[in-house]
mmCIF file of C-alpha atoms and ligand atoms in Angstrom:
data_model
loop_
_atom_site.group_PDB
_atom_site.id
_atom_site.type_symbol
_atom_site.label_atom_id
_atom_site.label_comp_id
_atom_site.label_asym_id
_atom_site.label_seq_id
_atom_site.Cartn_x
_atom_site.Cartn_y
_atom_site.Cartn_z
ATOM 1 C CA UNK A 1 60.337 282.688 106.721
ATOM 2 C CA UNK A 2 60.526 283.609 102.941
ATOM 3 C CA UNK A 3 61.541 280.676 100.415
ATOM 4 C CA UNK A 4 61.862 280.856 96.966
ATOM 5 C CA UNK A 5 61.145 277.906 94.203
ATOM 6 C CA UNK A 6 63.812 277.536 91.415
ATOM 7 C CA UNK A 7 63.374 275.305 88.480
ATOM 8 C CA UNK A 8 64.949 276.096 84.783
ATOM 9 C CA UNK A 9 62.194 277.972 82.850
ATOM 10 C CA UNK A 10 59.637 279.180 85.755
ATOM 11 C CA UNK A 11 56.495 278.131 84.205
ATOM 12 C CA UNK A 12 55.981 274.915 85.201
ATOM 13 C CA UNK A 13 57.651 272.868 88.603
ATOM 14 C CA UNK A 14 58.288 276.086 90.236
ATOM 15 C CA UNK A 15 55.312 278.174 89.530
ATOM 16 C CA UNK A 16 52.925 275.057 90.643
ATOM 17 C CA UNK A 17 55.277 274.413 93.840
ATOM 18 C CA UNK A 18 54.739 278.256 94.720
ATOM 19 C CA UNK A 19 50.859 277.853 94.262
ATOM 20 C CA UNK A 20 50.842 274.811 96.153
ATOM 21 C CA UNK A 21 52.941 275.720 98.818
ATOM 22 C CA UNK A 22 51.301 278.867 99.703
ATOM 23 C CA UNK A 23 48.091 276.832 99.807
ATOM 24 C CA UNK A 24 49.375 274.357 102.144
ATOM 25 C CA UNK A 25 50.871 277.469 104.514
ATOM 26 C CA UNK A 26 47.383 279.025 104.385
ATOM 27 C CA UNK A 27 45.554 275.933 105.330
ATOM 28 C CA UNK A 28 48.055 274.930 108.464
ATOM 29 C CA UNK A 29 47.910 278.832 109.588
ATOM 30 C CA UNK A 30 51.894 279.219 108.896
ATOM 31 C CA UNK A 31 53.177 282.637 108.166
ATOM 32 C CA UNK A 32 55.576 282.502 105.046
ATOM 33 C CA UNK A 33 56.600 284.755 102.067
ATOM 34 C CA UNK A 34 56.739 282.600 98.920
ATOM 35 C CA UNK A 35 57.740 283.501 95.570
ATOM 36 C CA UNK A 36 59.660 281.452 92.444
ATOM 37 C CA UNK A 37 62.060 282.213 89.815
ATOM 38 C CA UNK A 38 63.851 280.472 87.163
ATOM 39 C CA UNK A 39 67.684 279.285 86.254
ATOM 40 C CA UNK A 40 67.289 281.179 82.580
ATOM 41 C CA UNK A 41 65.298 284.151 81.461
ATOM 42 C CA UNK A 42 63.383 283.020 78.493
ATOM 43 C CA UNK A 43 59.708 282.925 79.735
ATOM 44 C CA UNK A 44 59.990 286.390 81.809
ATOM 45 C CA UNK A 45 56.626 288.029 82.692
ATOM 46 C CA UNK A 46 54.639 284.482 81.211
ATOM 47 C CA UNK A 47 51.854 283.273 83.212
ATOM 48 C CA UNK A 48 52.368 279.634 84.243
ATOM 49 C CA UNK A 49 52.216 276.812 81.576
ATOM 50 C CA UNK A 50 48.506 275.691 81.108
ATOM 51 C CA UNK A 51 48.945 272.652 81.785
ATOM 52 C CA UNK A 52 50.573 273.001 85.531
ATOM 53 C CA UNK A 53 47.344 275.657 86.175
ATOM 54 C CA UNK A 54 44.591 273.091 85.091
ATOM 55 C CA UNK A 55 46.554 270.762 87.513
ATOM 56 C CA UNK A 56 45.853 272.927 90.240
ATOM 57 C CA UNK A 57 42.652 274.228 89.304
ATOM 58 C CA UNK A 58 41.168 271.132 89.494
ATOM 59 C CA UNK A 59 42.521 271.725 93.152
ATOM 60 C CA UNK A 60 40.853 274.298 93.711
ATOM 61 C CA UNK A 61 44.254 276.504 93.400
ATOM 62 C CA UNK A 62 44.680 279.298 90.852
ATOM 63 C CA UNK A 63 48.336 280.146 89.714
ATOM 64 C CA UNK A 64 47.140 282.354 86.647
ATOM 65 C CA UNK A 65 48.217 285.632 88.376
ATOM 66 C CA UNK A 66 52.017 284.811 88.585
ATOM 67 C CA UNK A 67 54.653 285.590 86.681
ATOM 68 C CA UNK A 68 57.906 284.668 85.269
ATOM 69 C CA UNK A 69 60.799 285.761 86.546
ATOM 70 C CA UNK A 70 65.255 285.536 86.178
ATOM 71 C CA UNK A 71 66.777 283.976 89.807
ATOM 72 C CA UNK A 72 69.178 287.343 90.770
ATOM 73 C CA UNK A 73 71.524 288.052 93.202
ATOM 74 C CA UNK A 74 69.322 289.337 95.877
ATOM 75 C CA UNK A 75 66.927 287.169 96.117
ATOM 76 C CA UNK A 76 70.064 284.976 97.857
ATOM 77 C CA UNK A 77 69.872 288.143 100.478
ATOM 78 C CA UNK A 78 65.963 287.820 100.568
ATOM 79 C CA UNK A 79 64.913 284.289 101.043
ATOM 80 C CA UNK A 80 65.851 281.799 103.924
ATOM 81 C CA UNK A 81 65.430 278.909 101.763
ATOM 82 C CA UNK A 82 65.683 278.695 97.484
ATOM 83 C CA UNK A 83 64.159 275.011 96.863
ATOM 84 C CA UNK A 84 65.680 273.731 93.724
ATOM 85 C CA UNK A 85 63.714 271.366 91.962
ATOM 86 C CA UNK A 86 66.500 269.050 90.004
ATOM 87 C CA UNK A 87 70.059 268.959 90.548
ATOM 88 C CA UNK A 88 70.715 271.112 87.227
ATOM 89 C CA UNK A 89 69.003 273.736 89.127
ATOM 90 C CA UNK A 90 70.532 273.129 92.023
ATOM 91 C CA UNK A 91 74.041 273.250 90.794
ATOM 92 C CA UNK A 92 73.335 276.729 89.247
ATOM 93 C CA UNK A 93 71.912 278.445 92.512
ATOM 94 C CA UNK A 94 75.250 276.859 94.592
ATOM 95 C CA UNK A 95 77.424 278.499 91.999
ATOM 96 C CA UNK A 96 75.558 282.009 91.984
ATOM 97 C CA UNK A 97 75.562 281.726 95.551
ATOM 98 C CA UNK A 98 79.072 281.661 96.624
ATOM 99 C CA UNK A 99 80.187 279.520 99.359
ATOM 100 C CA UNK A 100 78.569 282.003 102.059
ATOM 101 C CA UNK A 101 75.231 281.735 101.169
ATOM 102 C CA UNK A 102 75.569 278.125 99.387
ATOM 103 C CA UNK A 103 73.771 276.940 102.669
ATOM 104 C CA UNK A 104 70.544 278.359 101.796
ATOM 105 C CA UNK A 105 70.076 276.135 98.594
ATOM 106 C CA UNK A 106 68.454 272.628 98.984
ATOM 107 C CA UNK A 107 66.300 270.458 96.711
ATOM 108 C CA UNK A 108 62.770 270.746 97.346
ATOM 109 C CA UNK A 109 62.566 267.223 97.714
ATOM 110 C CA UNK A 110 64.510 266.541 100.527
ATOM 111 C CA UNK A 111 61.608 267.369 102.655
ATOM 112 C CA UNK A 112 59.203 264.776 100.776
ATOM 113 C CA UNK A 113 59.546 262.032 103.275
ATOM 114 C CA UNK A 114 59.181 258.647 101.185
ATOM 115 C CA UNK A 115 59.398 259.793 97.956
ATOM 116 C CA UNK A 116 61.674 257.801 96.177
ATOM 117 C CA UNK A 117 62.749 260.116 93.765
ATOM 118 C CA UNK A 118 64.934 263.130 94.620
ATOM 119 C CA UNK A 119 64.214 265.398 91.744
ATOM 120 C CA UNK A 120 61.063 266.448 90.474
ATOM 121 C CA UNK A 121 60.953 265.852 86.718
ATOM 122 C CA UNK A 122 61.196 268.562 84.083
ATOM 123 C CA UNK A 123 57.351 268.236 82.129
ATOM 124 C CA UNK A 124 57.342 270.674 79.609
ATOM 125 C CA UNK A 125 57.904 268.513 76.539
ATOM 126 C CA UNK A 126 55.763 265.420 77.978
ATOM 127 C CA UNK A 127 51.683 265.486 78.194
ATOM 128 C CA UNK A 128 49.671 266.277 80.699
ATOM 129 C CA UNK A 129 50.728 262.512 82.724
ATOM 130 C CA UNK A 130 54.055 264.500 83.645
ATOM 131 C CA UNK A 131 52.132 267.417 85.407
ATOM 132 C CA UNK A 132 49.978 264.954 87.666
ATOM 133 C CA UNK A 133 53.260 263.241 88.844
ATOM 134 C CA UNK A 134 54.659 266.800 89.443
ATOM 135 C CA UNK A 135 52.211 267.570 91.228
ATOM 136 C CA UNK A 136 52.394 264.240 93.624
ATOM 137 C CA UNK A 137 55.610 264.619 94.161
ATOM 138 C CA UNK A 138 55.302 268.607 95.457
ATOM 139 C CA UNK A 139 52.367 268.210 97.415
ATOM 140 C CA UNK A 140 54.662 265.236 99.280
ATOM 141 C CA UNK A 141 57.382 268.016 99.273
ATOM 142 C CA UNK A 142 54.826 271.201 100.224
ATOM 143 C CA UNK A 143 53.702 269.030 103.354
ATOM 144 C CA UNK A 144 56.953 267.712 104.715
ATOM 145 C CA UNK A 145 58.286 271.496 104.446
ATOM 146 C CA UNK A 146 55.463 272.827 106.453
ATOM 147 C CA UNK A 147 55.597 270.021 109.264
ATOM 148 C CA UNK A 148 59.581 271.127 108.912
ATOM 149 C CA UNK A 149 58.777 274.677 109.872
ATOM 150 C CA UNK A 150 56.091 274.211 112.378
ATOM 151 C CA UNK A 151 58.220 271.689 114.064
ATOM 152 C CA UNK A 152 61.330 274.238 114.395
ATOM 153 C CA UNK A 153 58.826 276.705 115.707
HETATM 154 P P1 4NP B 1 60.230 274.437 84.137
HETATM 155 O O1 4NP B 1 60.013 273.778 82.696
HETATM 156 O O2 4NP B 1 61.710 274.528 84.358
HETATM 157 O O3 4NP B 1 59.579 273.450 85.049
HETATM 158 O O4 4NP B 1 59.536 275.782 84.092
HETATM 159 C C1 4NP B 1 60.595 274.320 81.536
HETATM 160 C C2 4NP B 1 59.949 275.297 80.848
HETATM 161 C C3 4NP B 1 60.511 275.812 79.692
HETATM 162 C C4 4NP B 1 61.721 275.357 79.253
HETATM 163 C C5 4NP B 1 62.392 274.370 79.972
HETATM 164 C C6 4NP B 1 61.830 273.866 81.118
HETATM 165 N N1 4NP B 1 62.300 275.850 78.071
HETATM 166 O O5 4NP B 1 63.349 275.348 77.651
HETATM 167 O O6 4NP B 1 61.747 276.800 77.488
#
């Protein structure tokens, strides 16, 4: 199973759902390949925001090795699932896509069971408030993903 994170800039949502997802899929045992990427191409080769690395340091989780990268075309050949993390996002993996492959993008939060939002919220211009309710709402996400796969298994 690979999946790939997607959120606009790829140094904040996505970078701290690949962190935390991989942690969560190490814990439970799960074999998966994870990776993220971004809609544009503007922080490419940046480590993740500080902010979204002290979030999950203070999980025990370091991020600081990763890197930004551009979404491109085979990485729609690559990974099983791209996770989107807002509908903007989402809208631009469907499109570069193409309706054979469309069926491979979903937003991430579609597997947080009871969260009542359906994006997760963009936090680069807010304070440090936005990164702890990013993070709440991808740890709902990372868990109901890994029950997902390990109850199609
Ligand atoms: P992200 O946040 O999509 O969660 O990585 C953003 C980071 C940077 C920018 C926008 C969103 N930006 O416009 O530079």
């Amino acid at each position: 199973m690979h999946i790939l994170f997607v959120c606009l800039g790829n140094i904040c949502r996505s970078p701290m759902a690949e962190g935390l997802f991989r942690h969560v899929a190490e814990t439970r045992g799960l074999s998966v390949t994870v990776d993220s990427a971004g809609c544009g191409a503007w922080h490419e080769g940046e480590a993740p925001d500080a902010r979204g690395q002290a979030t999950l340091r203070s999980r025990g989780i370091d991020i600081s090795h990763q890197q930004a990268r551009q979404v491109e075309d085979a990485d729609f050949e690559t990974f099983d699932l791209l996770l989107a993390m807002d509908n903007r996002n989402h809208d631009h993996l469907t499109r570069l896509a193409g309706p054979e492959r469309a069926g491979k993008v979903k937003l991430f939060l579609e597997f947080a069971a009871g969260a009542r939002e359906t994006e997760v919220p963009d936090p680069y211009y807010g304070g440090p408030d936005g990164f702890e309710h990013v993070f709440t709402l991808l740890q709902q996400a990372s868990e109901g993903l890994a029950d997902h796969i390990q109850s199609s298994r």
